[in-house]
PDB file of C-alpha atoms and ligand atoms in Angstrom:
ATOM      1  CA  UNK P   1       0.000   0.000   0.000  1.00 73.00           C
ATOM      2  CA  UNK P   2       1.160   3.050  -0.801  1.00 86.00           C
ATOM      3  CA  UNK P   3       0.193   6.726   1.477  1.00 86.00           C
ATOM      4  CA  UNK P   4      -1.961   8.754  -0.808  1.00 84.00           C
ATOM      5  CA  UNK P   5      -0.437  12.616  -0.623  1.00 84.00           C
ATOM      6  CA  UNK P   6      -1.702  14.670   2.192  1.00 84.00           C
ATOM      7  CA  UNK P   7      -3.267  17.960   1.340  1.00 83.00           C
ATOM      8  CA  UNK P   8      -0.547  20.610   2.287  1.00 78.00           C
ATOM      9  CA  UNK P   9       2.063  18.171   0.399  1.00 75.00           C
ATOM     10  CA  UNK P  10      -0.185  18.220  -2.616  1.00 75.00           C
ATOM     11  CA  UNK P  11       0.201  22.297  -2.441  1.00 72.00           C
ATOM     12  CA  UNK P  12       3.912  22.338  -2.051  1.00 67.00           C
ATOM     13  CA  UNK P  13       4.173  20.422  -4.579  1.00 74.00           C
ATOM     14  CA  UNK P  14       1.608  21.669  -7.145  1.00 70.00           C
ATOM     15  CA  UNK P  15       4.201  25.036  -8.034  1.00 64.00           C
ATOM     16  CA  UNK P  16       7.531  22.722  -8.785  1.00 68.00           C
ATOM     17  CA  UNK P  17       4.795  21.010 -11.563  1.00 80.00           C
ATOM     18  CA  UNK P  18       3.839  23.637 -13.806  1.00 87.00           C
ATOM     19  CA  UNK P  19       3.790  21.762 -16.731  1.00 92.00           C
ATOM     20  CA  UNK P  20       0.913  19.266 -15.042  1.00 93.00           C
ATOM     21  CA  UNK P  21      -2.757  19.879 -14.104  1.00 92.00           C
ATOM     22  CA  UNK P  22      -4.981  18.428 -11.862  1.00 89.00           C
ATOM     23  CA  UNK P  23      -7.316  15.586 -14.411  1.00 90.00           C
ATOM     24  CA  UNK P  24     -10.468  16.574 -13.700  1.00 91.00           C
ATOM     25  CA  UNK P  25     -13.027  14.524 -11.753  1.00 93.00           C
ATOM     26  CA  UNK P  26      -9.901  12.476 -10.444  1.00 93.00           C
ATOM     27  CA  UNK P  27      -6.708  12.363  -7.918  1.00 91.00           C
ATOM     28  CA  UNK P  28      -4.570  12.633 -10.739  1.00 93.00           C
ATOM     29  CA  UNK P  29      -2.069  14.541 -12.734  1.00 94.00           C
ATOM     30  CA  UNK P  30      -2.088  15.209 -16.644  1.00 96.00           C
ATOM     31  CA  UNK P  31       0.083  16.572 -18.911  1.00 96.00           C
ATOM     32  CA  UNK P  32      -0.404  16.971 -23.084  1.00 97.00           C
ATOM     33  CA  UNK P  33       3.034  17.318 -25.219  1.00 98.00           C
ATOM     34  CA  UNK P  34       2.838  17.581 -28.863  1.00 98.00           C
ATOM     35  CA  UNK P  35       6.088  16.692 -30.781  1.00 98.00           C
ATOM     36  CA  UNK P  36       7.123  17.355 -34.325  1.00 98.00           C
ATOM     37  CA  UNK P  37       6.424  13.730 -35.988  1.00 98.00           C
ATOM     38  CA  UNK P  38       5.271  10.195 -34.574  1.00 98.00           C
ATOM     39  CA  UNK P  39       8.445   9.279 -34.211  1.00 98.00           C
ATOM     40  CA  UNK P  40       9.237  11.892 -32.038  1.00 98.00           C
ATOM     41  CA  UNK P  41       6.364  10.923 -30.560  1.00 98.00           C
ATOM     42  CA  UNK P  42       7.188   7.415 -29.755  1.00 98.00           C
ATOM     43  CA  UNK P  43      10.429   7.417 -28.802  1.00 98.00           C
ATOM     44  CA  UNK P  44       9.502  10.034 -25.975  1.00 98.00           C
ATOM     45  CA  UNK P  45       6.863   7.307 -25.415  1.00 98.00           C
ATOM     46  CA  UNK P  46       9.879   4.394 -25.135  1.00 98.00           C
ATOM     47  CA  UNK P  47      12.204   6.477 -22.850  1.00 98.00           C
ATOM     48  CA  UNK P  48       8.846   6.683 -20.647  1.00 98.00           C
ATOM     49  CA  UNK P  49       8.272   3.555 -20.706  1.00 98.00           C
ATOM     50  CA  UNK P  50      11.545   2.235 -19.619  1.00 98.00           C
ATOM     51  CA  UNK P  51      11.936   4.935 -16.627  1.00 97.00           C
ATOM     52  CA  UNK P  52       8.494   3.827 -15.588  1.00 98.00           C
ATOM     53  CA  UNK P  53      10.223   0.215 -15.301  1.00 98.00           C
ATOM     54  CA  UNK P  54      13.003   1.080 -13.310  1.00 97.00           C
ATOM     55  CA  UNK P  55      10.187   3.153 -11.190  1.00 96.00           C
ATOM     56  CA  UNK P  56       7.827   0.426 -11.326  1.00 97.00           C
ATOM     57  CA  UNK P  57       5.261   2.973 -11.742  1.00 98.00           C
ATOM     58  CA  UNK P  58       3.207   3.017 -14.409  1.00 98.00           C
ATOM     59  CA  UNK P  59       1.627   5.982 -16.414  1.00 98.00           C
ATOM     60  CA  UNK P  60      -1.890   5.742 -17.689  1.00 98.00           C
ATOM     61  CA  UNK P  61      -1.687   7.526 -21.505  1.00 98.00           C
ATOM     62  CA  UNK P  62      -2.616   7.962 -25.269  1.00 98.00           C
ATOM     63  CA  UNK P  63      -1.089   8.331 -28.326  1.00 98.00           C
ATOM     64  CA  UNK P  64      -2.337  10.549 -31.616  1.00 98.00           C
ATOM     65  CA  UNK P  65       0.203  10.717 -34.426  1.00 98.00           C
ATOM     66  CA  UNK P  66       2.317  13.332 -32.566  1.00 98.00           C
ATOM     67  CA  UNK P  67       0.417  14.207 -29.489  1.00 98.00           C
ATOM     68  CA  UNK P  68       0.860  12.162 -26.338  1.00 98.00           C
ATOM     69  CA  UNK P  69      -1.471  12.481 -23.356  1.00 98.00           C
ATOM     70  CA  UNK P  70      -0.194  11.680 -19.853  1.00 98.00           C
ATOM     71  CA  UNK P  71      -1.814  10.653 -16.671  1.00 97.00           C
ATOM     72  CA  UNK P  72      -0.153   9.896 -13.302  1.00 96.00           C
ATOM     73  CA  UNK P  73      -2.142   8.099 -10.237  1.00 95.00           C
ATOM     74  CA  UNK P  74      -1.384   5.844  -8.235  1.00 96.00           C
ATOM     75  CA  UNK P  75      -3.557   2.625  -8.453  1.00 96.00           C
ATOM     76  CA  UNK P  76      -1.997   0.904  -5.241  1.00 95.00           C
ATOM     77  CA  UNK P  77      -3.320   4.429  -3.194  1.00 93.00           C
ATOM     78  CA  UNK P  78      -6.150   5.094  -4.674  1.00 93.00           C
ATOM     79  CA  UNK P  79      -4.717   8.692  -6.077  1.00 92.00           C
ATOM     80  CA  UNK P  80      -1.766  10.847  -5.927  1.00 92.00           C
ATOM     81  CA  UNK P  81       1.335   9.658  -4.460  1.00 93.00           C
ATOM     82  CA  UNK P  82       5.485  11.042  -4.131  1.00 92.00           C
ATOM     83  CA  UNK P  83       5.318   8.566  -7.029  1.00 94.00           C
ATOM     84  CA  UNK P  84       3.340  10.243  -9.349  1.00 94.00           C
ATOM     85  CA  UNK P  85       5.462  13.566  -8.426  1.00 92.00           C
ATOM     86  CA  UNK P  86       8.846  11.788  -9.088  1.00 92.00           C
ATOM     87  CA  UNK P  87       7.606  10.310 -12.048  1.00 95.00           C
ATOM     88  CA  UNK P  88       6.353  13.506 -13.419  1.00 94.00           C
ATOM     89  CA  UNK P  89       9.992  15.547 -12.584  1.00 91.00           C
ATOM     90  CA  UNK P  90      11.577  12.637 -14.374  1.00 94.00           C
ATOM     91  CA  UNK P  91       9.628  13.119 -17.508  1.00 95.00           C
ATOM     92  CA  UNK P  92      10.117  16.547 -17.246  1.00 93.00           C
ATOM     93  CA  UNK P  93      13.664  15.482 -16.848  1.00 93.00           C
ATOM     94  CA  UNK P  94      13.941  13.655 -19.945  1.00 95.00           C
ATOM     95  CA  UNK P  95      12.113  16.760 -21.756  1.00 94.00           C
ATOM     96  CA  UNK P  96      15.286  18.917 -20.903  1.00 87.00           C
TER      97      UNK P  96
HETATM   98  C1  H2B O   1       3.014  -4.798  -8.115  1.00 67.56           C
HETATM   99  C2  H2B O   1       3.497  -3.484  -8.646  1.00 67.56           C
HETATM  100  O1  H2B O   1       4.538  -2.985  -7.870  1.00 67.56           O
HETATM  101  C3  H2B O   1       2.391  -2.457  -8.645  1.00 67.56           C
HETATM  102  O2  H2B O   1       1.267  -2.953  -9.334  1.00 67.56           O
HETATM  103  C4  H2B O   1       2.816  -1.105  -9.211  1.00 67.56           C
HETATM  104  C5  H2B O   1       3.152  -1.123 -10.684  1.00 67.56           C
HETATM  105  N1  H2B O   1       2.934   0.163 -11.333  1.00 67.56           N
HETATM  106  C6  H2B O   1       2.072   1.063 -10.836  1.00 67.56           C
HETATM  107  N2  H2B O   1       1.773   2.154 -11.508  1.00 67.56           N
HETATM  108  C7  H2B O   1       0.892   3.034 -11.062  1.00 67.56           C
HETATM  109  N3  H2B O   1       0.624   4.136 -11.778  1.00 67.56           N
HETATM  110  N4  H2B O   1       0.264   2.855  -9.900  1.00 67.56           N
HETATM  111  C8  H2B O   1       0.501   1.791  -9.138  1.00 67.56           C
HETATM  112  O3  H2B O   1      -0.107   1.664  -8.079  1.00 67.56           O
HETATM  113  C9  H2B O   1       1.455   0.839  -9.599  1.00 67.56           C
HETATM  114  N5  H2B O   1       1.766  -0.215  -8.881  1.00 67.56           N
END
């Protein structure tokens, strides 16, 4: 089990993410990047996907040609975790 995020956490937190948004109706994070091709696209998509290994935390997202939609919870809290915060600094991380 992991400790959902208590509420003055969740505000300290909120102004290091600026790139992110609360999804609404949920305890989650989202953030929309468009990219110049697909393959832009999807190799963002594969440098997630291996970070969220070494993490073993898992994002929740779509792909459109060039536009990727993210969204970070976590499933084993039932809604925002430090997890979902790391993992959201490392893809910002990767973004440069
Ligand atoms: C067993 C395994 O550690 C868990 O299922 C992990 C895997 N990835 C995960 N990803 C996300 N987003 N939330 C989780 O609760 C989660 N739990």
């Amino acid at each position: 089990m992991v400790e959902p995020l208590s509420q003055p956490r969740r505000d300290a937190l909120a102004g290091l993410l600026p790139h992110w948004a609360p999804t609404p109706g949920r305890d989650a994070i989202r953030r929309e990047l468009r990219f110049r091709d697909f393959s832009e696209a999807f190799g963002f998509m594969t440098r997630v996907a291996l970070l969220a290994e070494t993490q073993d935390h898992h994002p929740e997202w779509s792909n459109v040609w060039n536009r990727v939609e993210i969204t970070l919870t976590t499933h084993d809290a039932g809604g925002l975790s430090e997890r979902d915060i790391r993992m959201a600094q490392a893809i910002d991380a990767l973004l440069g």
